[in-house]
Amino acid sequence: QVQLVESGGDSVQAGGSLRLSCVLSGLTYINKVMGWFRQAPGKEREGVAAIYIGTSPPGTIYADSVKGRFTISRDHAKSTMYLQMNELNPDDTAMYYCAAGRVFRLDSTSDWHYWGQGTQVTVSS
């Protein structure tokens, strides 16, 4: 059974930092594309960052709203993916989900076939 388990969500003040983690288990093959999505109340789920480990160094893509503030990384040996989030602001408040996908893109959730349960990030001003 494939599982993705997120952790690290918390409530922080604007300007603060958080590091999210996602542990992937149950796959019998190496899933080269993983990513982070978020969903705020009343809004659609949106892509935040994705990483592709098929190249060296791994390829990464980010939503414009988080470029320069968020960094995605992956420790393949630990089957763990991270999202370092700096300079957080209230617009970053959302449930954050990790996912494993087939296509290295953020503009569609249909290409992402495994999802975690989410971890809540709340940023207060």
Short mmCIF file of C-alpha atoms in Angstrom, two decimals:
data_model
loop_
_atom_site.label_atom_id
_atom_site.label_comp_id
_atom_site.label_asym_id
_atom_site.label_seq_id
_atom_site.Cartn_x
_atom_site.Cartn_y
_atom_site.Cartn_z
CA GLN A 1 0.00 0.00 0.00
CA VAL A 2 1.40 3.34 -1.07
CA GLN A 3 1.52 5.96 1.64
CA LEU A 4 2.65 9.56 1.78
CA VAL A 5 2.78 11.07 5.23
CA GLU A 6 3.36 14.79 5.72
CA SER A 7 4.56 16.50 8.87
CA GLY A 8 5.91 19.85 9.98
CA GLY A 9 2.86 22.07 9.65
CA ASP A 10 2.36 24.64 12.38
CA SER A 11 1.14 28.14 13.20
CA VAL A 12 3.75 30.86 12.74
CA GLN A 13 4.03 34.62 12.56
CA ALA A 14 4.52 36.38 9.25
CA GLY A 15 8.19 36.37 8.30
CA GLY A 16 8.79 33.03 9.98
CA SER A 17 9.94 29.72 8.54
CA LEU A 18 8.76 26.13 8.50
CA ARG A 19 10.09 22.90 7.08
CA LEU A 20 7.61 20.33 5.84
CA SER A 21 8.52 16.68 5.39
CA CYS A 22 6.89 13.92 3.41
CA VAL A 23 7.76 10.24 3.75
CA LEU A 24 6.89 7.96 0.85
CA SER A 25 6.47 4.22 1.36
CA GLY A 26 4.96 1.22 -0.38
CA LEU A 27 6.21 1.80 -3.91
CA THR A 28 8.14 -0.98 -5.58
CA TYR A 29 9.70 1.40 -8.09
CA ILE A 30 11.36 4.80 -7.89
CA ASN A 31 8.85 7.55 -8.49
CA LYS A 32 10.92 10.30 -10.09
CA VAL A 33 8.39 13.11 -9.78
CA MET A 34 7.19 14.39 -6.42
CA GLY A 35 5.71 17.66 -5.37
CA TRP A 36 3.88 19.86 -2.92
CA PHE A 37 0.43 21.32 -3.37
CA ARG A 38 -1.68 23.49 -1.11
CA GLN A 39 -5.33 24.31 -0.67
CA ALA A 40 -6.74 27.25 1.22
CA PRO A 41 -10.38 27.33 2.38
CA GLY A 42 -12.69 28.10 -0.52
CA LYS A 43 -9.92 27.82 -3.09
CA GLU A 44 -8.76 25.17 -5.52
CA ARG A 45 -5.73 23.04 -4.83
CA GLU A 46 -2.67 24.64 -6.39
CA GLY A 47 0.82 23.44 -7.15
CA VAL A 48 3.60 24.88 -5.01
CA ALA A 49 6.79 23.05 -5.99
CA ALA A 50 7.90 19.86 -7.69
CA ILE A 51 11.13 17.93 -7.99
CA TYR A 52 12.33 15.50 -10.66
CA ILE A 53 15.20 13.19 -9.74
CA GLY A 54 15.81 11.93 -13.26
CA THR A 55 18.58 14.50 -13.79
CA SER A 56 21.68 15.53 -11.86
CA PRO A 57 21.16 17.88 -10.18
CA PRO A 58 17.44 17.20 -9.79
CA GLY A 59 15.10 19.50 -11.64
CA THR A 60 12.80 21.78 -9.64
CA ILE A 61 9.89 24.03 -10.49
CA TYR A 62 8.00 26.50 -8.32
CA ALA A 63 4.83 28.50 -8.38
CA ASP A 64 5.58 32.18 -8.99
CA SER A 65 4.12 33.07 -5.60
CA VAL A 66 6.77 31.08 -3.72
CA LYS A 67 9.86 31.50 -5.89
CA GLY A 68 12.82 32.70 -3.88
CA ARG A 69 11.12 31.82 -0.58
CA PHE A 70 10.47 28.06 -0.77
CA THR A 71 12.94 25.30 -1.54
CA ILE A 72 12.02 21.72 -2.41
CA SER A 73 14.45 18.87 -1.88
CA ARG A 74 14.47 15.11 -1.69
CA ASP A 75 16.53 12.59 0.22
CA HIS A 76 16.15 9.49 -1.90
CA ALA A 77 17.91 7.26 0.64
CA LYS A 78 15.30 8.21 3.24
CA SER A 79 12.39 8.27 0.77
CA THR A 80 11.68 11.72 2.14
CA MET A 81 10.87 14.99 0.46
CA TYR A 82 11.12 18.39 2.10
CA LEU A 83 9.74 21.87 1.60
CA GLN A 84 11.69 24.62 3.30
CA MET A 85 9.45 27.67 3.57
CA ASN A 86 10.94 31.04 4.46
CA GLU A 87 9.49 34.55 4.67
CA LEU A 88 6.03 33.15 5.22
CA ASN A 89 3.08 35.47 4.84
CA PRO A 90 -0.67 35.07 5.55
CA ASP A 91 -1.31 34.16 1.89
CA ASP A 92 0.66 30.97 2.50
CA THR A 93 -1.95 29.75 4.96
CA ALA A 94 -3.33 26.45 3.64
CA MET A 95 -3.36 22.70 3.97
CA TYR A 96 -0.20 21.43 2.33
CA TYR A 97 -0.20 18.09 0.53
CA CYS A 98 2.65 16.04 -0.87
CA ALA A 99 2.09 13.98 -3.98
CA ALA A 100 3.79 11.55 -6.33
CA GLY A 101 3.16 12.10 -10.00
CA ARG A 102 3.80 11.03 -13.56
CA VAL A 103 4.44 14.37 -15.21
CA PHE A 104 6.77 17.11 -14.04
CA ARG A 105 4.26 19.95 -13.91
CA LEU A 106 2.26 21.91 -11.36
CA ASP A 107 -0.68 23.23 -13.36
CA SER A 108 -2.83 20.10 -13.13
CA THR A 109 -3.61 17.75 -10.26
CA SER A 110 -4.78 14.97 -12.62
CA ASP A 111 -1.18 13.87 -13.32
CA TRP A 112 -0.54 13.26 -9.63
CA HIS A 113 -1.74 9.82 -8.58
CA TYR A 114 -0.69 9.45 -4.94
CA TRP A 115 -1.53 11.98 -2.25
CA GLY A 116 -0.90 12.45 1.44
CA GLN A 117 -3.49 13.56 3.98
CA GLY A 118 -2.04 17.03 4.38
CA THR A 119 -0.44 19.16 7.06
CA GLN A 120 -1.83 22.55 8.10
CA VAL A 121 0.22 25.72 7.82
CA THR A 122 -1.21 28.87 9.38
CA VAL A 123 0.56 32.22 9.11
CA SER A 124 -0.67 35.13 11.17
CA SER A 125 0.11 38.78 10.54
#
